Amino acid sequence: MKQKVLHSAAVLLLTLCVVVGGCQSRQESSEDTAASTVQDSVESSVPEESSDLLPESEPEPDSSEEESSEVEPVIPEGYVYSQYTGLPIPEETARRKPVAISINNHRKASPQSGLLYADIIYEAPVEGNMTRFVAVFQDYDQVEKIGPVRSARRYFIDFALDQSAVLIHFGEDTSISKVYSQVGCPHINGISSLEEVMTWRSKDRKAPHNVYTSGERLLEAMERAKIATELESEVAPVFSFLKEEETPSSGEPVQHVAIPYLVYKDYNQTAEFFYEAETKSYGRVQFDEPQTDLETGEQLKFKNVLIQIADVHERGDEAGHKDMVSIGEGKGYYLTNGICQPVTWKKADQQTPTHWYDAEGEELSLNPGKTWINVVSLSQEITLE
């Protein structure tokens, strides 16, 4: 049944449908070794004393020996679990400092390039109620084209800090030019002496929708800017991931999500996700068609979708720039395996990562896979059906 949810309401979901979900083991790639469940063998012994007058019978198994032990999933040697996807990745990749790239999401900039390889994508409203992406990549050195790259906003810094990433942008809201150093956010602005090193302009699109970068160029730009390309030894992860995929045991079945950011005449920028039971993923749709990666033609699909409801408001300048109250707490939704759950988020300060909690107040554990995060304002309407 279709329901419209207005997020200024005090209660986000009135009814929680109880779904008994069995644990579903995720399929590993050829590089992964699937985890197996080992059942303890039951050893039976013949009683030392027996009467010849009694009929022979099978000995009773010792109940204490019937318990089975759980075995941790096995991953290949030299691999670890990614703190960005919860999936096995090479140790070398896991040490790399990720990048958080501001990506243009105007219709004239679509489809974008390289988003297929992002681990996490934020979508947030900007001036004019259009949206912009901040795409977080950790394994990016072989990605040949990413973009179009656009300018940064103040809350993009929060997204980058949350993921311990280098913020990559081409221009910025000038009011934040000093914020990077104040909060300790490493960044590279393409409109600088590094422009030709880090970016290029394609000839098939017009400015400002034609600025691109690549993994090779990003690494060279970071080296020239003297920005570390490896993570510090201790980095607090934003997300907690399950070792094995699970379907939530509580929540409401939801097959379709629609967030109408900007609907004006023939310009319809509605963020949509359709659940695919076969792949257990959410296919991304915008501008009334599947959102694909320009280079591969593949539709963008995600294991997890988070909706972060926050105070997003206009700042009051002539350009109509928006800002987001990202420090504090708020409500939201978590969607995975066709189930939608109410959640809350909390962020203590700019240097502390945002933490997510389930309806019982326990830290939220995501299914292993890629995650999309939609930031919406308190008054934004969301369709869950």
Short mmCIF file of C-alpha atoms in Angstrom, two decimals:
data_model
loop_
_atom_site.label_atom_id
_atom_site.label_comp_id
_atom_site.label_asym_id
_atom_site.label_seq_id
_atom_site.Cartn_x
_atom_site.Cartn_y
_atom_site.Cartn_z
CA MET A 1 0.00 0.00 0.00
CA LYS A 2 1.43 3.34 -1.00
CA GLN A 3 2.14 5.76 1.80
CA LYS A 4 3.39 9.32 1.83
CA VAL A 5 5.56 10.19 4.83
CA LEU A 6 6.09 13.78 5.93
CA HIS A 7 9.20 13.90 8.03
CA SER A 8 8.22 16.70 10.32
CA ALA A 9 5.76 14.19 11.87
CA ALA A 10 6.74 12.79 15.22
CA VAL A 11 6.36 9.16 14.28
CA LEU A 12 8.03 7.89 11.13
CA LEU A 13 6.53 4.41 10.88
CA LEU A 14 3.38 3.53 12.86
CA THR A 15 3.39 -0.14 11.96
CA LEU A 16 6.31 -2.51 11.89
CA CYS A 17 5.67 -5.71 10.00
CA VAL A 18 7.46 -8.67 11.57
CA VAL A 19 9.25 -10.65 8.94
CA VAL A 20 10.99 -13.79 9.98
CA GLY A 21 14.14 -13.54 7.89
CA GLY A 22 16.45 -16.41 7.41
CA CYS A 23 20.12 -15.71 7.15
CA GLN A 24 21.13 -15.63 3.53
CA SER A 25 24.77 -16.38 2.83
CA ARG A 26 26.17 -14.01 0.27
CA GLN A 27 27.81 -15.36 -2.84
CA GLU A 28 31.52 -14.73 -2.91
CA SER A 29 33.51 -13.96 -6.06
CA SER A 30 36.12 -16.33 -7.47
CA GLU A 31 38.67 -14.64 -5.26
CA ASP A 32 36.63 -15.39 -2.12
CA THR A 33 36.17 -18.68 -0.31
CA ALA A 34 32.65 -19.24 0.92
CA ALA A 35 32.24 -19.77 4.64
CA SER A 36 31.00 -23.19 5.70
CA THR A 37 29.18 -24.34 8.82
CA VAL A 38 30.91 -27.14 10.68
CA GLN A 39 28.72 -29.42 12.79
CA ASP A 40 30.39 -31.10 15.69
CA SER A 41 30.37 -34.85 15.53
CA VAL A 42 28.61 -36.70 18.28
CA GLU A 43 30.71 -39.34 19.99
CA SER A 44 28.83 -42.17 21.59
CA SER A 45 30.32 -44.62 24.00
CA VAL A 46 29.05 -48.07 25.07
CA PRO A 47 28.31 -48.29 28.78
CA GLU A 48 30.98 -50.23 30.63
CA GLU A 49 28.41 -52.20 32.58
CA SER A 50 25.53 -53.99 30.84
CA SER A 51 23.19 -56.86 31.67
CA ASP A 52 22.96 -59.84 29.34
CA LEU A 53 19.29 -59.99 30.25
CA LEU A 54 18.54 -56.58 28.76
CA PRO A 55 17.95 -56.18 25.01
CA GLU A 56 20.67 -54.42 23.07
CA SER A 57 19.94 -50.79 22.23
CA GLU A 58 21.71 -47.83 20.66
CA PRO A 59 23.53 -45.73 23.26
CA GLU A 60 22.03 -42.31 23.98
CA PRO A 61 24.20 -39.48 22.59
CA ASP A 62 25.67 -37.06 25.07
CA SER A 63 23.61 -33.89 24.66
CA SER A 64 26.57 -31.79 25.67
CA GLU A 65 28.37 -32.96 22.53
CA GLU A 66 25.52 -32.13 20.14
CA GLU A 67 26.19 -28.41 20.11
CA SER A 68 27.50 -27.10 16.80
CA SER A 69 30.12 -24.43 16.55
CA GLU A 70 29.87 -21.40 14.29
CA VAL A 71 32.77 -20.82 11.94
CA GLU A 72 33.83 -17.33 10.86
CA PRO A 73 33.70 -16.71 7.10
CA VAL A 74 37.01 -17.50 5.45
CA ILE A 75 38.59 -14.95 3.14
CA PRO A 76 41.70 -15.40 0.97
CA GLU A 77 45.12 -14.81 2.43
CA GLY A 78 46.17 -11.19 2.04
CA TYR A 79 42.58 -9.93 2.14
CA VAL A 80 40.72 -8.02 4.87
CA TYR A 81 37.19 -6.71 5.24
CA SER A 82 36.65 -3.21 3.84
CA GLN A 83 35.43 -0.63 6.33
CA TYR A 84 33.52 0.99 3.46
CA THR A 85 31.65 -2.02 2.07
CA GLY A 86 32.24 -4.87 4.50
CA LEU A 87 33.46 -6.98 1.57
CA PRO A 88 36.88 -8.66 1.30
CA ILE A 89 39.51 -6.49 -0.39
CA PRO A 90 43.31 -6.73 -0.70
CA GLU A 91 45.20 -5.44 2.34
CA GLU A 92 47.00 -2.94 0.11
CA THR A 93 43.69 -1.45 -1.03
CA ALA A 94 42.38 -1.30 2.53
CA ARG A 95 45.33 0.91 3.53
CA ARG A 96 44.60 3.46 0.81
CA LYS A 97 43.16 6.80 1.80
CA PRO A 98 39.85 7.19 -0.03
CA VAL A 99 38.73 10.17 -2.06
CA ALA A 100 35.32 11.86 -1.80
CA ILE A 101 34.56 13.50 -5.14
CA SER A 102 31.94 16.19 -5.69
CA ILE A 103 29.97 15.01 -8.74
CA ASN A 104 27.66 17.08 -10.94
CA ASN A 105 24.08 15.77 -11.04
CA HIS A 106 22.48 18.18 -13.49
CA ARG A 107 20.52 16.52 -16.30
CA LYS A 108 23.11 17.85 -18.78
CA ALA A 109 25.82 16.09 -16.75
CA SER A 110 24.06 12.72 -16.88
CA PRO A 111 24.88 9.93 -17.15
CA GLN A 112 27.99 10.29 -15.04
CA SER A 113 31.23 8.34 -15.39
CA GLY A 114 32.88 6.15 -12.77
CA LEU A 115 30.07 6.02 -10.18
CA LEU A 116 29.83 2.29 -10.73
CA TYR A 117 33.11 1.92 -8.80
CA ALA A 118 32.21 4.07 -5.79
CA ASP A 119 31.83 2.35 -2.40
CA ILE A 120 29.49 4.98 -0.93
CA ILE A 121 27.53 7.77 -2.62
CA TYR A 122 25.93 10.70 -0.82
CA GLU A 123 23.17 12.66 -2.53
CA ALA A 124 22.33 16.04 -1.04
CA PRO A 125 20.30 19.07 -2.17
CA VAL A 126 22.10 22.20 -3.32
CA GLU A 127 20.85 25.56 -4.57
CA GLY A 128 17.76 25.42 -6.75
CA ASN A 129 16.72 22.18 -4.99
CA MET A 130 18.81 20.18 -7.42
CA THR A 131 21.14 17.57 -5.99
CA ARG A 132 24.85 16.84 -6.10
CA PHE A 133 26.74 13.65 -5.31
CA VAL A 134 29.75 13.03 -3.12
CA ALA A 135 31.14 9.70 -4.29
CA VAL A 136 33.58 7.89 -2.00
CA PHE A 137 36.17 5.63 -3.67
CA GLN A 138 38.91 3.60 -2.02
CA ASP A 139 39.94 1.41 -4.95
CA TYR A 140 40.20 4.09 -7.62
CA ASP A 141 43.69 3.92 -9.13
CA GLN A 142 42.49 1.98 -12.21
CA VAL A 143 39.33 4.05 -12.81
CA GLU A 144 39.98 5.90 -16.05
CA LYS A 145 37.19 8.51 -15.97
CA ILE A 146 35.26 10.01 -13.04
CA GLY A 147 32.89 12.93 -13.25
CA PRO A 148 31.78 15.49 -14.15
CA VAL A 149 33.47 17.05 -11.11
CA ARG A 150 31.80 20.10 -9.59
CA SER A 151 32.26 22.57 -6.76
CA ALA A 152 32.06 21.81 -3.03
CA ARG A 153 29.59 22.87 -0.36
CA ARG A 154 30.13 23.18 3.39
CA TYR A 155 28.44 19.89 4.29
CA PHE A 156 30.52 18.01 1.72
CA ILE A 157 33.40 18.53 4.15
CA ASP A 158 31.43 16.60 6.77
CA PHE A 159 30.88 13.71 4.37
CA ALA A 160 34.62 13.56 3.59
CA LEU A 161 35.62 13.77 7.26
CA ASP A 162 33.16 11.00 8.14
CA GLN A 163 34.90 8.70 5.65
CA SER A 164 38.49 9.85 6.40
CA ALA A 165 38.68 10.88 2.75
CA VAL A 166 40.35 13.56 0.65
CA LEU A 167 37.67 15.91 -0.70
CA ILE A 168 38.09 16.43 -4.45
CA HIS A 169 36.23 19.34 -6.07
CA PHE A 170 36.35 21.85 -8.90
CA GLY A 171 35.53 25.19 -7.30
CA GLU A 172 33.69 25.86 -4.05
CA ASP A 173 31.26 28.01 -2.16
CA THR A 174 33.75 30.79 -1.38
CA SER A 175 32.56 31.08 2.22
CA ILE A 176 34.17 27.73 3.04
CA SER A 177 37.65 28.41 1.66
CA LYS A 178 39.15 28.54 5.16
CA VAL A 179 37.04 25.76 6.69
CA TYR A 180 39.15 22.90 5.31
CA SER A 181 42.20 23.82 7.37
CA GLN A 182 40.12 24.74 10.42
CA VAL A 183 38.58 21.28 10.67
CA GLY A 184 41.50 19.30 9.25
CA CYS A 185 39.94 18.15 5.99
CA PRO A 186 42.50 17.42 3.25
CA HIS A 187 41.21 18.57 -0.13
CA ILE A 188 42.23 19.46 -3.66
CA ASN A 189 40.47 22.19 -5.61
CA GLY A 190 40.76 21.64 -9.35
CA ILE A 191 40.60 25.39 -9.91
CA SER A 192 44.20 25.82 -8.87
CA SER A 193 47.72 25.18 -10.09
CA LEU A 194 46.81 21.48 -10.10
CA GLU A 195 44.00 21.86 -12.62
CA GLU A 196 45.86 20.34 -15.57
CA VAL A 197 47.38 17.67 -13.36
CA MET A 198 44.12 16.45 -11.82
CA THR A 199 41.41 17.23 -14.38
CA TRP A 200 40.59 17.64 -18.05
CA ARG A 201 37.60 18.91 -20.01
CA SER A 202 35.77 16.63 -22.40
CA LYS A 203 34.70 17.96 -25.79
CA ASP A 204 31.31 16.23 -25.91
CA ARG A 205 29.73 18.37 -23.19
CA LYS A 206 29.63 22.06 -22.41
CA ALA A 207 30.97 23.74 -19.27
CA PRO A 208 30.36 23.38 -16.38
CA HIS A 209 29.32 19.80 -17.13
CA ASN A 210 32.54 18.55 -18.71
CA VAL A 211 35.28 18.38 -16.04
CA TYR A 212 36.67 14.89 -15.38
CA THR A 213 39.41 13.19 -13.39
CA SER A 214 40.88 9.70 -13.16
CA GLY A 215 42.51 7.50 -10.55
CA GLU A 216 45.95 8.05 -12.03
CA ARG A 217 45.51 11.83 -12.06
CA LEU A 218 44.15 11.85 -8.50
CA LEU A 219 47.21 10.00 -7.18
CA GLU A 220 49.56 12.40 -8.98
CA ALA A 221 47.66 15.43 -7.66
CA MET A 222 47.75 14.09 -4.09
CA GLU A 223 51.48 13.48 -4.38
CA ARG A 224 52.11 17.03 -5.63
CA ALA A 225 49.87 18.47 -2.91
CA LYS A 226 51.79 16.41 -0.32
CA ILE A 227 48.63 14.66 0.84
CA ALA A 228 49.07 11.17 2.31
CA THR A 229 47.72 8.42 0.10
CA GLU A 230 47.44 5.91 2.95
CA LEU A 231 45.11 5.88 5.94
CA GLU A 232 46.44 6.45 9.42
CA SER A 233 46.76 3.26 11.44
CA GLU A 234 43.70 4.06 13.56
CA VAL A 235 40.62 5.25 11.67
CA ALA A 236 37.14 5.05 13.19
CA PRO A 237 34.82 3.42 10.66
CA VAL A 238 31.42 5.00 10.07
CA PHE A 239 29.60 1.75 9.41
CA SER A 240 29.46 -1.58 11.17
CA PHE A 241 28.97 -4.48 8.75
CA LEU A 242 27.60 -7.96 9.25
CA LYS A 243 29.99 -10.75 8.29
CA GLU A 244 27.14 -12.56 6.55
CA GLU A 245 24.16 -11.07 4.74
CA GLU A 246 20.88 -11.03 6.69
CA THR A 247 17.30 -9.97 6.05
CA PRO A 248 16.08 -7.79 8.95
CA SER A 249 13.66 -9.58 11.28
CA SER A 250 11.63 -6.42 11.79
CA GLY A 251 10.56 -3.61 9.52
CA GLU A 252 8.19 -2.97 6.67
CA PRO A 253 8.43 -4.48 3.18
CA VAL A 254 9.22 -1.63 0.77
CA GLN A 255 9.85 -2.19 -2.94
CA HIS A 256 10.02 1.42 -4.14
CA VAL A 257 11.40 4.69 -2.74
CA ALA A 258 10.83 8.10 -4.32
CA ILE A 259 12.28 11.43 -3.14
CA PRO A 260 11.13 14.36 -5.34
CA TYR A 261 13.94 16.89 -4.89
CA LEU A 262 12.96 19.11 -7.82
CA VAL A 263 9.87 18.73 -9.98
CA TYR A 264 9.34 21.79 -12.17
CA LYS A 265 7.66 21.81 -15.58
CA ASP A 266 9.61 19.25 -17.61
CA TYR A 267 12.51 18.98 -15.11
CA ASN A 268 11.89 16.03 -12.81
CA GLN A 269 14.77 15.29 -10.46
CA THR A 270 13.24 12.56 -8.33
CA ALA A 271 15.60 10.10 -6.67
CA GLU A 272 14.12 6.62 -6.94
CA PHE A 273 15.13 3.11 -5.93
CA PHE A 274 13.44 -0.10 -7.02
CA TYR A 275 14.16 -3.30 -5.14
CA GLU A 276 15.22 -6.28 -7.25
CA ALA A 277 14.52 -9.56 -5.46
CA GLU A 278 16.70 -11.54 -7.87
CA THR A 279 19.86 -9.56 -7.08
CA LYS A 280 18.75 -8.40 -3.60
CA SER A 281 19.80 -4.88 -4.55
CA TYR A 282 18.27 -1.46 -5.19
CA GLY A 283 18.36 -0.17 -8.76
CA ARG A 284 18.80 3.58 -8.98
CA VAL A 285 16.44 5.62 -11.21
CA GLN A 286 16.42 9.36 -11.92
CA PHE A 287 15.12 11.66 -14.67
CA ASP A 288 12.49 8.95 -15.25
CA GLU A 289 14.99 6.33 -16.42
CA PRO A 290 17.53 3.91 -14.91
CA GLN A 291 20.68 5.72 -13.83
CA THR A 292 23.63 4.13 -15.58
CA ASP A 293 27.36 4.57 -15.72
CA LEU A 294 28.28 6.29 -18.99
CA GLU A 295 31.38 4.16 -19.57
CA THR A 296 29.80 0.73 -19.05
CA GLY A 297 26.07 1.30 -19.56
CA GLU A 298 25.37 -0.61 -16.34
CA GLN A 299 22.66 0.55 -13.96
CA LEU A 300 23.83 1.71 -10.54
CA LYS A 301 22.74 -0.76 -7.87
CA PHE A 302 23.24 -0.76 -4.13
CA LYS A 303 22.91 -3.25 -1.31
CA ASN A 304 22.03 -0.60 1.26
CA VAL A 305 20.08 2.65 1.08
CA LEU A 306 20.19 5.10 4.00
CA ILE A 307 17.94 8.14 4.21
CA GLN A 308 19.26 10.85 6.52
CA ILE A 309 16.64 13.40 7.56
CA ALA A 310 18.28 16.65 8.63
CA ASP A 311 17.78 20.40 8.88
CA VAL A 312 18.69 21.43 5.33
CA HIS A 313 17.99 25.11 4.73
CA GLU A 314 18.93 28.08 2.59
CA ARG A 315 21.76 30.14 4.01
CA GLY A 316 20.33 33.42 2.80
CA ASP A 317 23.02 34.55 0.34
CA GLU A 318 22.36 35.77 -3.20
CA ALA A 319 23.43 32.48 -4.75
CA GLY A 320 20.82 30.55 -2.76
CA HIS A 321 23.39 28.22 -1.22
CA LYS A 322 22.07 25.68 1.24
CA ASP A 323 23.52 24.38 4.47
CA MET A 324 22.93 21.27 6.52
CA VAL A 325 22.92 20.85 10.29
CA SER A 326 25.03 17.70 10.39
CA ILE A 327 26.15 17.88 14.02
CA GLY A 328 23.49 16.63 16.40
CA GLU A 329 20.99 13.86 15.78
CA GLY A 330 18.01 13.03 13.64
CA LYS A 331 15.85 10.30 12.14
CA GLY A 332 15.93 8.34 8.95
CA TYR A 333 15.42 4.98 7.26
CA TYR A 334 17.54 1.98 6.40
CA LEU A 335 16.59 -0.24 3.45
CA THR A 336 18.16 -3.60 2.68
CA ASN A 337 16.88 -6.87 1.21
CA GLY A 338 13.45 -5.36 0.57
CA ILE A 339 12.86 -4.30 4.20
CA CYS A 340 12.67 -0.72 5.47
CA GLN A 341 13.49 0.11 9.10
CA PRO A 342 13.32 3.40 11.03
CA VAL A 343 16.75 4.50 12.26
CA THR A 344 18.42 7.42 14.00
CA TRP A 345 21.75 9.11 13.37
CA LYS A 346 24.05 11.01 15.73
CA LYS A 347 27.17 13.09 15.19
CA ALA A 348 28.90 14.57 18.24
CA ASP A 349 31.24 16.98 16.46
CA GLN A 350 32.91 17.56 13.13
CA GLN A 351 35.79 15.18 13.81
CA THR A 352 33.56 12.36 15.13
CA PRO A 353 31.97 10.13 12.47
CA THR A 354 28.20 9.95 12.15
CA HIS A 355 26.81 6.86 13.88
CA TRP A 356 23.60 5.08 12.96
CA TYR A 357 21.26 3.20 15.32
CA ASP A 358 18.29 0.88 14.89
CA ALA A 359 14.86 1.27 16.50
CA GLU A 360 16.10 -0.38 19.72
CA GLY A 361 18.99 2.05 20.01
CA GLU A 362 21.62 -0.51 19.06
CA GLU A 363 24.34 0.41 16.58
CA LEU A 364 23.14 -0.39 13.08
CA SER A 365 24.96 -3.17 11.24
CA LEU A 366 24.72 -2.99 7.45
CA ASN A 367 24.69 -5.86 5.01
CA PRO A 368 28.01 -6.18 3.13
CA GLY A 369 27.90 -4.18 -0.10
CA LYS A 370 27.72 -0.67 -1.51
CA THR A 371 25.69 2.03 0.21
CA TRP A 372 23.74 5.04 -1.06
CA ILE A 373 22.92 7.86 1.40
CA ASN A 374 20.17 10.35 0.58
CA VAL A 375 20.13 13.55 2.65
CA VAL A 376 16.66 15.09 2.82
CA SER A 377 15.24 18.10 4.63
CA LEU A 378 12.84 17.88 7.57
CA SER A 379 9.89 18.86 5.35
CA GLN A 380 10.84 16.70 2.38
CA GLU A 381 8.20 14.23 1.26
CA ILE A 382 9.28 10.64 0.75
CA THR A 383 7.22 7.86 -0.83
CA LEU A 384 7.74 4.36 0.57
CA GLU A 385 5.67 1.65 -1.06
#
